[in-house]
Coordinates of C-alpha atoms in Angstrom, one line a residue:
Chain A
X1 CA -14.7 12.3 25.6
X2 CA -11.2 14.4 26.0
X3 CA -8.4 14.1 24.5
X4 CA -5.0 14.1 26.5
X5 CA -1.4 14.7 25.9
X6 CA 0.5 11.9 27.2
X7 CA 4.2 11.2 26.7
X8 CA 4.9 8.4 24.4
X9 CA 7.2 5.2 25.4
X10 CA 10.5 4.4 25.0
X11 CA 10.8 2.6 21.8
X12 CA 7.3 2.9 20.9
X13 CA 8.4 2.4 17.4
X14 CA 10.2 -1.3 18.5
X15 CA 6.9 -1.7 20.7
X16 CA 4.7 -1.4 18.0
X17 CA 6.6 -3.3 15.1
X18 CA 7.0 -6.4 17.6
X19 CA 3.4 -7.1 17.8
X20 CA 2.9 -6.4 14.0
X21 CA 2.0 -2.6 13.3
X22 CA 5.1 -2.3 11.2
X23 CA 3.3 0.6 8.6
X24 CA 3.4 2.8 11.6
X25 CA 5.1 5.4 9.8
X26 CA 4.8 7.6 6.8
X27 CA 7.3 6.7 3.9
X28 CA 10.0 9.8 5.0
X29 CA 9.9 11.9 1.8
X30 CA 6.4 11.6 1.2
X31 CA 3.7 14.5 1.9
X32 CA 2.5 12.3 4.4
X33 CA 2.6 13.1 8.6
X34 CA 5.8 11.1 9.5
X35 CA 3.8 8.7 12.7
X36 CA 0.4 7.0 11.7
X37 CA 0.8 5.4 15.4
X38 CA 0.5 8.4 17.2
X39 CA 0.7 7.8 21.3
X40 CA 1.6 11.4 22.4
X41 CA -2.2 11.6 23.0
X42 CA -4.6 9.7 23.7
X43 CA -8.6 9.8 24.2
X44 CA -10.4 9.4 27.1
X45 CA -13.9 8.5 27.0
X46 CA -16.8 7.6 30.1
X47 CA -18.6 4.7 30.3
X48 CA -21.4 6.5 29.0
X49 CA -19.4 7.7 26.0
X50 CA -19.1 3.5 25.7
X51 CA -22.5 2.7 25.8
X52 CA -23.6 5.5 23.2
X53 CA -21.2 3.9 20.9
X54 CA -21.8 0.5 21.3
X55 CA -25.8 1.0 21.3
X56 CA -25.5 3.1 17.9
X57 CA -23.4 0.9 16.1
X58 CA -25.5 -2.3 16.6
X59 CA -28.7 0.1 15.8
X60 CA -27.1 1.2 12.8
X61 CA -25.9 -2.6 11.9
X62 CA -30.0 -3.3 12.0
X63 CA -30.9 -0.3 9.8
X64 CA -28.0 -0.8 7.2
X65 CA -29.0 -4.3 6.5
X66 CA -32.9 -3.4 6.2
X67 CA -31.3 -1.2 3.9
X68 CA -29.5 -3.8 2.0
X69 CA -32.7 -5.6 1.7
X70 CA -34.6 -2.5 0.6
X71 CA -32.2 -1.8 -2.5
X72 CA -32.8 -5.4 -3.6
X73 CA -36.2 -5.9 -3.4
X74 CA -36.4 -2.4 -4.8
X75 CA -33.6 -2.9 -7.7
X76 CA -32.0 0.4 -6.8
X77 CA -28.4 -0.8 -8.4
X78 CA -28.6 1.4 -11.1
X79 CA -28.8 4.2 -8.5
X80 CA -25.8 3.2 -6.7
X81 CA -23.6 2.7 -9.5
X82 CA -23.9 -1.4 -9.2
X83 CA -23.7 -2.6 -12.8
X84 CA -26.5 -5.5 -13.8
X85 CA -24.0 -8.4 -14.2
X86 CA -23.9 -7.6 -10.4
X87 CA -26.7 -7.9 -9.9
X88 CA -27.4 -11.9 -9.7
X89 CA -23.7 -12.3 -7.6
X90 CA -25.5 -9.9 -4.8
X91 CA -28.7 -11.5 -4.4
X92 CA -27.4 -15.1 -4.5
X93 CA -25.4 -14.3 -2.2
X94 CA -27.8 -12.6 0.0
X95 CA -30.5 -15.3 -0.3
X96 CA -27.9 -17.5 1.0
X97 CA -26.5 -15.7 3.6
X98 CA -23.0 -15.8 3.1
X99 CA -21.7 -14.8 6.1
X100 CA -19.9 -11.4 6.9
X101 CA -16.9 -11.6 8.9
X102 CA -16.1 -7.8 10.2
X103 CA -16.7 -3.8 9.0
X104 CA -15.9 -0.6 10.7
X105 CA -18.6 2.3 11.1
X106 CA -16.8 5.8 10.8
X107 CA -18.7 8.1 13.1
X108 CA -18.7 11.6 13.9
X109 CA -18.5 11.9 18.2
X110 CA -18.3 14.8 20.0
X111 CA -19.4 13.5 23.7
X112 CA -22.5 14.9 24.0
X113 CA -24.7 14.8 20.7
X114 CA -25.4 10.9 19.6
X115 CA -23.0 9.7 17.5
X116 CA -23.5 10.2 13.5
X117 CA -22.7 7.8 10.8
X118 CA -19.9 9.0 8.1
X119 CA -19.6 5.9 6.7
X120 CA -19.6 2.7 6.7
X121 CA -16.4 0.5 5.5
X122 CA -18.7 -2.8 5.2
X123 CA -16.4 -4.4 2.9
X124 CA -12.3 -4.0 3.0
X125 CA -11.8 -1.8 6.3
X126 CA -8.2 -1.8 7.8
X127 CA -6.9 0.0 10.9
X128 CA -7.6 -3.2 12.3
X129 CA -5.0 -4.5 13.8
X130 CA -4.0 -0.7 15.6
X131 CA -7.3 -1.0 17.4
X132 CA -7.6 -4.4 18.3
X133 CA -3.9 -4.8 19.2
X134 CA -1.7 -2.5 19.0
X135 CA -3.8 -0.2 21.3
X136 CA -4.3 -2.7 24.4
X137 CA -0.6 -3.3 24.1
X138 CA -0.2 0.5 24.5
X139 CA -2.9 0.4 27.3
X140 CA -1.0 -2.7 29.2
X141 CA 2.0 -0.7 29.5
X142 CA 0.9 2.5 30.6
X143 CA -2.6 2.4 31.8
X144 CA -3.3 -1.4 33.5
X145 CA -5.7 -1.1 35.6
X146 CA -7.6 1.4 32.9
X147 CA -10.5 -0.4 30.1
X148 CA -11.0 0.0 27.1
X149 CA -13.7 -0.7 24.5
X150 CA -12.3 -3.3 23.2
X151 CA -12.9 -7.5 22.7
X152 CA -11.9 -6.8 18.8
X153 CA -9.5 -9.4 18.8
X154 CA -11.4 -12.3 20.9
X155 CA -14.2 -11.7 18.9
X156 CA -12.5 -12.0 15.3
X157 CA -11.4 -15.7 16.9
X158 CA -14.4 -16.7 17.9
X159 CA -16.1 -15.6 14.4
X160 CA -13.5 -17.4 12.3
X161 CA -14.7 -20.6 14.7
X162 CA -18.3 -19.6 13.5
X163 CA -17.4 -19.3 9.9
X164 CA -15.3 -22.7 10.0
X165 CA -18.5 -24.6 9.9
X166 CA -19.2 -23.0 6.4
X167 CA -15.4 -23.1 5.0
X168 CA -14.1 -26.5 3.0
X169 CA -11.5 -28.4 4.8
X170 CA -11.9 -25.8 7.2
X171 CA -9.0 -23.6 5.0
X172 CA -9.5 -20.0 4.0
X173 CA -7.1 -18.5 1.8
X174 CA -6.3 -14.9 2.3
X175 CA -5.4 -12.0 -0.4
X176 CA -4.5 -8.4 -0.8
X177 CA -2.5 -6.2 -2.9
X178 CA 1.1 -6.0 -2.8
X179 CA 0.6 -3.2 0.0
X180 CA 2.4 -2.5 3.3
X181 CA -0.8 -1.8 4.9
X182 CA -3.1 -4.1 3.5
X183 CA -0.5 -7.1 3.8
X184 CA -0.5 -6.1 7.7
X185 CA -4.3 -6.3 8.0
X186 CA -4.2 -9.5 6.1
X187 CA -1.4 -11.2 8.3
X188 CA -3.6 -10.4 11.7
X189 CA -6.7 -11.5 10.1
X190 CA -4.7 -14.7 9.0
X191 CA -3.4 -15.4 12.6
X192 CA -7.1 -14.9 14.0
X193 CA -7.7 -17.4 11.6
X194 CA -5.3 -20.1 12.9
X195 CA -6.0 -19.0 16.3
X196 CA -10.0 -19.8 15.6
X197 CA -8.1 -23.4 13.7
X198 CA -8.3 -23.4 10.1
X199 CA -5.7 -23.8 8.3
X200 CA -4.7 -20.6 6.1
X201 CA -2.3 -19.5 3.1
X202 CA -1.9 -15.8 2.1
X203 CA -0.9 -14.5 -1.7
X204 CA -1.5 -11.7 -3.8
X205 CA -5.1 -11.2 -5.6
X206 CA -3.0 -11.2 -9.0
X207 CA -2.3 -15.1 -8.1
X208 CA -5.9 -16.3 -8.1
X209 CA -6.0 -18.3 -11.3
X210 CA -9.3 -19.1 -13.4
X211 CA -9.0 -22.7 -14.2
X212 CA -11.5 -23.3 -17.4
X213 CA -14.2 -24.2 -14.3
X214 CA -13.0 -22.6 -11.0
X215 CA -10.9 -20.6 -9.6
X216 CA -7.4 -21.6 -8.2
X217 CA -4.1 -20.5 -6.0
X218 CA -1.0 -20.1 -7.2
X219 CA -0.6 -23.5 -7.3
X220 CA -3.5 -24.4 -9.1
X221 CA -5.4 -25.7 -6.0
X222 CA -9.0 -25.0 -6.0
X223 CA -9.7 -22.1 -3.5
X224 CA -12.6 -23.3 -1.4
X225 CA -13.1 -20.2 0.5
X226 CA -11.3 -16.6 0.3
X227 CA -11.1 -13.4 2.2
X228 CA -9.9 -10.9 0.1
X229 CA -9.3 -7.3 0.8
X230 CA -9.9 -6.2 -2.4
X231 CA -13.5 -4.0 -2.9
X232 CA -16.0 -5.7 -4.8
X233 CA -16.6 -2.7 -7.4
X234 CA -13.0 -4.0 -8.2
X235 CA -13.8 -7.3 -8.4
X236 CA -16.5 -7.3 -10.6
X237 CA -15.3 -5.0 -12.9
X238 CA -11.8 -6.8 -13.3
X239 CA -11.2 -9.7 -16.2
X240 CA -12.2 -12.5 -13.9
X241 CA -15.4 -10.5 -12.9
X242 CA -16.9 -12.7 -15.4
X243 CA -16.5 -16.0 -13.9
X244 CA -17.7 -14.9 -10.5
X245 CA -21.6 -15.8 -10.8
X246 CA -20.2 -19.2 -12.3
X247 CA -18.0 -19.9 -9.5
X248 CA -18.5 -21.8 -6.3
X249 CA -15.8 -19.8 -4.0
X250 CA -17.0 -18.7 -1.1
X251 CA -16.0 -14.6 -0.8
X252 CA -15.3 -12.7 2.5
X253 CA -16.9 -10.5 2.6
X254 CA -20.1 -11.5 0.6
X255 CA -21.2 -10.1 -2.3
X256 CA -24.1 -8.3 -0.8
X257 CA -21.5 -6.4 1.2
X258 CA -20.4 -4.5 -1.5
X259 CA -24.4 -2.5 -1.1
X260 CA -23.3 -1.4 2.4
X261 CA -19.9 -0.1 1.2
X262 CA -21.2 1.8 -1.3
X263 CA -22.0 5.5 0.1
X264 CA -25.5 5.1 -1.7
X265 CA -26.3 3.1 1.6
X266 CA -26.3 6.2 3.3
X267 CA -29.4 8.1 1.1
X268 CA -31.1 4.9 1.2
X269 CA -30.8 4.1 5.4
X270 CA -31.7 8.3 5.4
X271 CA -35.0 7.5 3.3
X272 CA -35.9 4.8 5.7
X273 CA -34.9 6.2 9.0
X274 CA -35.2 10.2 8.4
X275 CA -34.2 12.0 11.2
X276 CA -32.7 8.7 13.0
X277 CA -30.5 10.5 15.8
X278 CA -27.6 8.9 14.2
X279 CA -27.9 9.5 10.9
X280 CA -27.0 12.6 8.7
X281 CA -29.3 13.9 5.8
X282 CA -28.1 12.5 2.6
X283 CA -29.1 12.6 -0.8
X284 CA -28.6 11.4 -4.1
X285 CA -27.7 13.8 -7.3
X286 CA -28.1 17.2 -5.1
X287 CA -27.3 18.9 -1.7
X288 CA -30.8 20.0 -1.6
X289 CA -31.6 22.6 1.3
X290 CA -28.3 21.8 2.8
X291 CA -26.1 24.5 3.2
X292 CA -23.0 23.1 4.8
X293 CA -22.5 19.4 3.5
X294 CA -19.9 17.0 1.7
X295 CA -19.9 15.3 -1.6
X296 CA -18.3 12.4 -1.7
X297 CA -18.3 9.6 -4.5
X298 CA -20.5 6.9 -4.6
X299 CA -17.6 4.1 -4.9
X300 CA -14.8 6.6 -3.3
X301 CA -11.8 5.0 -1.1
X302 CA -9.2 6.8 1.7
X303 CA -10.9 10.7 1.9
X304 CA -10.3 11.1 -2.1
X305 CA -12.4 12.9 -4.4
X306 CA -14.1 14.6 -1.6
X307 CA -15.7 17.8 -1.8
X308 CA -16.2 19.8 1.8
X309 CA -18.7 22.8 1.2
X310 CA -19.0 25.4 3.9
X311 CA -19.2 29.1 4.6
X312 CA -16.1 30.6 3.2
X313 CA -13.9 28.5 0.9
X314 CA -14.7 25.1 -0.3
X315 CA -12.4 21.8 0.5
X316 CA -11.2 19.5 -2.0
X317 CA -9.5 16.6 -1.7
X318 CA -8.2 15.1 -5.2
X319 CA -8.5 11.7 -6.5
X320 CA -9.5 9.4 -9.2
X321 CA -12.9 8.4 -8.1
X322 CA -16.2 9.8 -9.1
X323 CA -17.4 8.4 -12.4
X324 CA -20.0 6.1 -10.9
X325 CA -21.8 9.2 -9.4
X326 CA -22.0 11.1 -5.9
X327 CA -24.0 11.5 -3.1
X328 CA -24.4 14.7 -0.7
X329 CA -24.4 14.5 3.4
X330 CA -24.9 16.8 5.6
X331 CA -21.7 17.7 7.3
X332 CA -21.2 17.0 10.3
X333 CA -19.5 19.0 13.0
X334 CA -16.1 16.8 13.5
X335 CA -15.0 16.9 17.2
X336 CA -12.0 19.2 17.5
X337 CA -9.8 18.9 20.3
X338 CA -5.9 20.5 20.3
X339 CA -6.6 21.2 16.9
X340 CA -7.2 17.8 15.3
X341 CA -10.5 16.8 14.0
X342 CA -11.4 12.9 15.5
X343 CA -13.1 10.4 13.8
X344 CA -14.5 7.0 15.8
X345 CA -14.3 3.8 13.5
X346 CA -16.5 1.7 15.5
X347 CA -15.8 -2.5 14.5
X348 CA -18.1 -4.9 14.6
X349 CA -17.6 -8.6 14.2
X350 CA -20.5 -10.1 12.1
X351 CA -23.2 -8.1 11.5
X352 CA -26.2 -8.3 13.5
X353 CA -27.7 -6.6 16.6
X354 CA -25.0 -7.3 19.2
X355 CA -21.7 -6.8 16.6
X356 CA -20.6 -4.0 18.2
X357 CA -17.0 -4.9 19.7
X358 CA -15.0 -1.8 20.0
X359 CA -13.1 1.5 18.5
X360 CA -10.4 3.2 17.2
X361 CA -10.1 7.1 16.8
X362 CA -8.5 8.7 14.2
X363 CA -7.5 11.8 13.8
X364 CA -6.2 15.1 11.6
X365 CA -5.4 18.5 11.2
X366 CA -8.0 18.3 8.2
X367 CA -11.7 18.0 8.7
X368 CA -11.4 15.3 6.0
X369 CA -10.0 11.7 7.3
X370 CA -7.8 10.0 4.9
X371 CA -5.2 7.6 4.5
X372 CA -2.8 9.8 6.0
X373 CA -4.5 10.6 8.9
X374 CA -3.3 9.3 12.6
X375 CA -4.2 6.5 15.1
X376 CA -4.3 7.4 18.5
X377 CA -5.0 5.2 21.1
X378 CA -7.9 5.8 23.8
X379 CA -9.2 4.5 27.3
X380 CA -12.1 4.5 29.2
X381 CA -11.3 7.0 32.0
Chain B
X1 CA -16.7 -1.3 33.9
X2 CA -14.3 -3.9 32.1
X3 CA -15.3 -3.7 28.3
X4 CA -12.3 -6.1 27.2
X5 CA -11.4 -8.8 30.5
X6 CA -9.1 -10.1 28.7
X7 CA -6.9 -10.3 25.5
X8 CA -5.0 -13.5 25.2
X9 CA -2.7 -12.3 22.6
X10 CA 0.1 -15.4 20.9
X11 CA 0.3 -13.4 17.4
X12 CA 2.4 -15.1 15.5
X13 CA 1.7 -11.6 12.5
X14 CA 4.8 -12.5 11.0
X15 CA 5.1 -15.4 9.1
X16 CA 8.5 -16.9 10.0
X17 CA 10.8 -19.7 9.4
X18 CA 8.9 -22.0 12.1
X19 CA 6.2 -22.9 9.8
X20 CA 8.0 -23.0 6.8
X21 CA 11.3 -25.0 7.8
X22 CA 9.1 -27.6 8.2
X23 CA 8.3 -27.9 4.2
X24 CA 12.2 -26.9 3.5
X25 CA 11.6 -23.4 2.5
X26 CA 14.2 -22.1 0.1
X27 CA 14.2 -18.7 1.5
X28 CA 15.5 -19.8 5.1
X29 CA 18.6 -19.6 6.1
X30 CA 19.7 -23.4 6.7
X31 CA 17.9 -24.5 3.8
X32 CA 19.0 -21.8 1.6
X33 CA 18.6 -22.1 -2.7
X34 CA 19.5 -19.1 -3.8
X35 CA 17.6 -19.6 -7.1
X36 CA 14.6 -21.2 -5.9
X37 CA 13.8 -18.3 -3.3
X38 CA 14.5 -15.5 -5.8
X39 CA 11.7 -17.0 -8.0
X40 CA 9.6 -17.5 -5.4
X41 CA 9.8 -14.4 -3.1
X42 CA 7.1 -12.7 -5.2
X43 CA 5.1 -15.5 -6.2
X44 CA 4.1 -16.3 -2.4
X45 CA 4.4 -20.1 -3.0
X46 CA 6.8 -22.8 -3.9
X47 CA 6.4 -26.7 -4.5
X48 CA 8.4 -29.4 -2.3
X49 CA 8.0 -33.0 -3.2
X50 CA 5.2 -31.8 -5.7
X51 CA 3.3 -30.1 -2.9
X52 CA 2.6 -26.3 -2.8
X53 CA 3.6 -24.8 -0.1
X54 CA 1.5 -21.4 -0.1
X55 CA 3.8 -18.8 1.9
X56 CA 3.7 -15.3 2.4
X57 CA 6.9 -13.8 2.2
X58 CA 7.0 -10.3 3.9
X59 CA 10.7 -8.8 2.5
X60 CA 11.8 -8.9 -1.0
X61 CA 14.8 -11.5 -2.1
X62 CA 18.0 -9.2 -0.4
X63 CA 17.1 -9.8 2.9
X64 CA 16.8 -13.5 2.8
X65 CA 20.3 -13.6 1.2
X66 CA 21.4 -11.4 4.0
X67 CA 20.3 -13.8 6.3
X68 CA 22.1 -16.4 4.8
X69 CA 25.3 -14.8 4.6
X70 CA 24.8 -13.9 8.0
X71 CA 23.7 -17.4 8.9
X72 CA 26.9 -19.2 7.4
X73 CA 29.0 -16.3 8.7
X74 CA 28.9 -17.7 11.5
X75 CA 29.4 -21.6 10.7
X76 CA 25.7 -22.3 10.2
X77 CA 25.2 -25.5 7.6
X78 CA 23.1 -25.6 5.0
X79 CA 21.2 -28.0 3.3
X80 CA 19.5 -26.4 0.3
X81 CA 15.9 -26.9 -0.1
X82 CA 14.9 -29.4 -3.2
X83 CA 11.9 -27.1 -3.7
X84 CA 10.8 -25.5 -6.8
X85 CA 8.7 -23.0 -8.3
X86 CA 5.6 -24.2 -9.2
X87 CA 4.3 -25.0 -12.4
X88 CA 1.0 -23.8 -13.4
X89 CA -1.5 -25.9 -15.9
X90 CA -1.4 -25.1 -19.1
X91 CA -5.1 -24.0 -18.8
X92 CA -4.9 -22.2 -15.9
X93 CA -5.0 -18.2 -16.3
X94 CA -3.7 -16.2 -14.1
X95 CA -4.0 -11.6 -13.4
X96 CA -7.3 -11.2 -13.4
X97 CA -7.7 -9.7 -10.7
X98 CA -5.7 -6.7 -9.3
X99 CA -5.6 -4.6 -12.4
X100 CA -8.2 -1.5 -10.5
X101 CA -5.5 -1.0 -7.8
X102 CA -2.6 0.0 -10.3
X103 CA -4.5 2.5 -12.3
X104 CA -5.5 4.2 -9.3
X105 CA -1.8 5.3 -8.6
X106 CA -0.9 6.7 -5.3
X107 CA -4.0 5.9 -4.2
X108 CA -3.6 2.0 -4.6
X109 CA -4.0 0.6 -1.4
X110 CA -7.0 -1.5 -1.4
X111 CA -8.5 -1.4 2.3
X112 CA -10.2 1.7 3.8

């Protein structure tokens, strides 16, 4: 794995807003980097870069959902910050197997060492459409008769066709918050959709309605099934939260989803795996015999709240998450190329042993990734 | 090694006039209502014949009055739309969910 300086295209900007990345920027007075799309790099990685990546994220797709199972036949939900009128939505759901449609893995890579899970964004990930389109348009143009680790986009087709089979009248609708980003990752899910042949409709979350007996568009028609990119700690928590366990929606993603995207997965998976090559010690309530690790919040979004410890000074990140409670992990050693510290989200499309579809690398000047932090494309070299 | 042989890519991300024209939308051009689409812009859906239409509209009200203008600038007809906002029951409630992302400020978006 390398990264390389590479000059970016003419009109990259035009390139990039025609097939949909229009949040490709940072808002121009805002302390954020002015590109997310950044193609004056780009990383290179070998086909045995490829097959380390691909191998870990479907092992780790097994061991997270053992986890899942562990915490519920164990009742850990008060550890993780899960409140009881959760508790019956989750395993319902997970009884029944509502399916998943897609998460990312964030994992430290640094070529050599096996790759280590960060995190895992089980439930609302986005980036999506920069990895599973934007960067194989960049490829095309530059690179053709290069590869890269990515089926992303036929895969997302052929799991709405799965899910169709499950969805009434074959309709999902689909809602975020009023959100540049989100509305982006929404719209590309909401194509794949149509491309897979459901029929679709897109509003805000504030537009479901709650009906006396179910729960409704904005024009009061009965939503059947819903993916919503909105976390479930949200959800649940929110006025509506109530009528959830009474309703007969079907959620994408599930409820049980909401047990991987919480970072208490990460103790749990450690407890059941220790010393699993791609895992990273992590505890609840204490950093233990740690002495370089991060402390990030239980139900924390984007980098915030984030607390880096290390020799020397201490690395904060601020926020407004943290009241549900923490958990400490190891820190990993970030790769560092030119600078820039590179994070690998690694998609999968369902969630089982062979989900493992493709990535996209993100970087920054920070060791901690945030919302802020850049896209760059890569290729198998 | 080919990790991706192909990607058959006919995105359609941005929700245009195609689809909607066909259900008179009152936000395009040659079926403009200036009223209608103002109330409907943020509401994401609008009722033709006494069927929702469920649309996402990705730019606030200016810019399809822009579009307008520009469209019978240059001699383009219109034929206004007979849609209308829809009604909601009187039972139905609606805002409950979406509160979480506004009190967390700056840090609203909702993906990760």
């Amino acid at each position: 794995m390398r990264r390389v300086d590479s000059t970016p295209r003419v009109h990259w900007d035009r390139r990039v807003e025609a097939a949909g990345l229009t949040w490709h920027s940072g808002e121009p007075l805002s302390e954020a980097p002015a590109i997310y799309w950044n193609e004056s790099a780009f990383y290179e990685f070998t086909s045995k870069d490829i097959e380390a990546l691909e191998s870990s994220t479907n092992e780790l797709a097994t061991m997270t959902l053992h986890a899942a199972g562990h915490i519920i036949k164990n009742k850990l939900y008060a550890k993780m910050g899960i409140p009881e009128s959760a508790v019956g939505l989750i395993e319902s759901s997970w009884e029944a197997e509502h399916p998943s449609l897609y998460g990312r893995f964030d994992l430290a890579y640094d070529g050599s060492n096996p790759p280590k899970l960060l995190e895992y964004n089980a439930d609302t990930p986005t980036s999506l459409l920069e990895a599973a389109v934007i960067q194989w348009y960049w490829l095309q143009d530059l690179f053709p008769s290069r590869d890269q680790f990515n089926s992303i986009h036929e895969r997302l087709i052929a799991r709405w066709k799965e899910l169709a089979a499950c969805l009434p009248d074959q309709h999902v609708d689909l809602c975020s918050i009023d959100d540049a980003e989100d509305g982006m990752t929404v719209t590309y899910l909401e194509d794949a959709a149509r491309q897979a042949g459901l029929t679709t409709s897109i509003f805000p979350i504030d537009e479901v309605g709650w009906d006396g007996a179910r729960f409704v568009g904005p024009d009061d028609r009965p939503l059947g099934a819903v993916f919503k990119l909105y976390p479930w700690e949200w959800m649940i928590r929110e006025d509506f939260g109530r009528h959830l366990a009474a309703d007969h929606t079907i959620w994408i993603e599930p409820p049980w989803k909401m047990l991987l995207s919480n970072k208490g997965i990460l103790p749990v998976v450690w407890e059941l795996y220790p010393q699993h090559p791609n895992l990273l010690e992590t505890r609840f309530d204490d950093s233990g015999e740690m002495k370089e690790w991060i402390k990030k919040p239980l139900l924390g979004r984007e980098g915030a709240n984030i607390t880096l410890h290390q020799d020397g000074a201490d690395v904060e990140t601020a926020g407004s998450y943290g009241a549900e409670g923490f958990i400490f992990q190891e820190r990993a050693a970030l790769n560092r190329m030119n600078g820039m510290h590179a994070v690998v989200g690694s998609w999968m499309i369902g969630h089982n042993e062979d989900s493992s579809c493709g990535i996209g690398v993100r970087e920054s000047k920070s060791p901690i990734i945030t919302n802020t932090s850049q896209f760059v494309p890569h290729q198998i070299g | 090694m080919k990790r991706s042989a192909s990607v058959t890519l006919t995105l359609a991300v941005t929700l245009g006039a195609a689809r909607a024209q066909q259900y008179a939308d009152p936000c395009d051009a040659a079926t403009f209502n200036a009223k209608v689409c103002q109330a409907v812009v943020s509401r994401g859906s609008y009722c033709s014949q006494g069927t929702p239409v469920t649309i996402h509209y990705q730019q606030p009200y200016p810019y399809y009055y822009d579009r307008y203008r520009s469209y019978t600038g240059q001699g383009g007809a219109v034929n206004p739309s007979r849609a209308e906002p829809c009604r909601h029951g009187a039972a139905t409630v609606h805002g409950g969910f979406g509160a979480t992302a506004a009190s967390h400020g700056g840090e609203s978006k909702a993906g990760g």
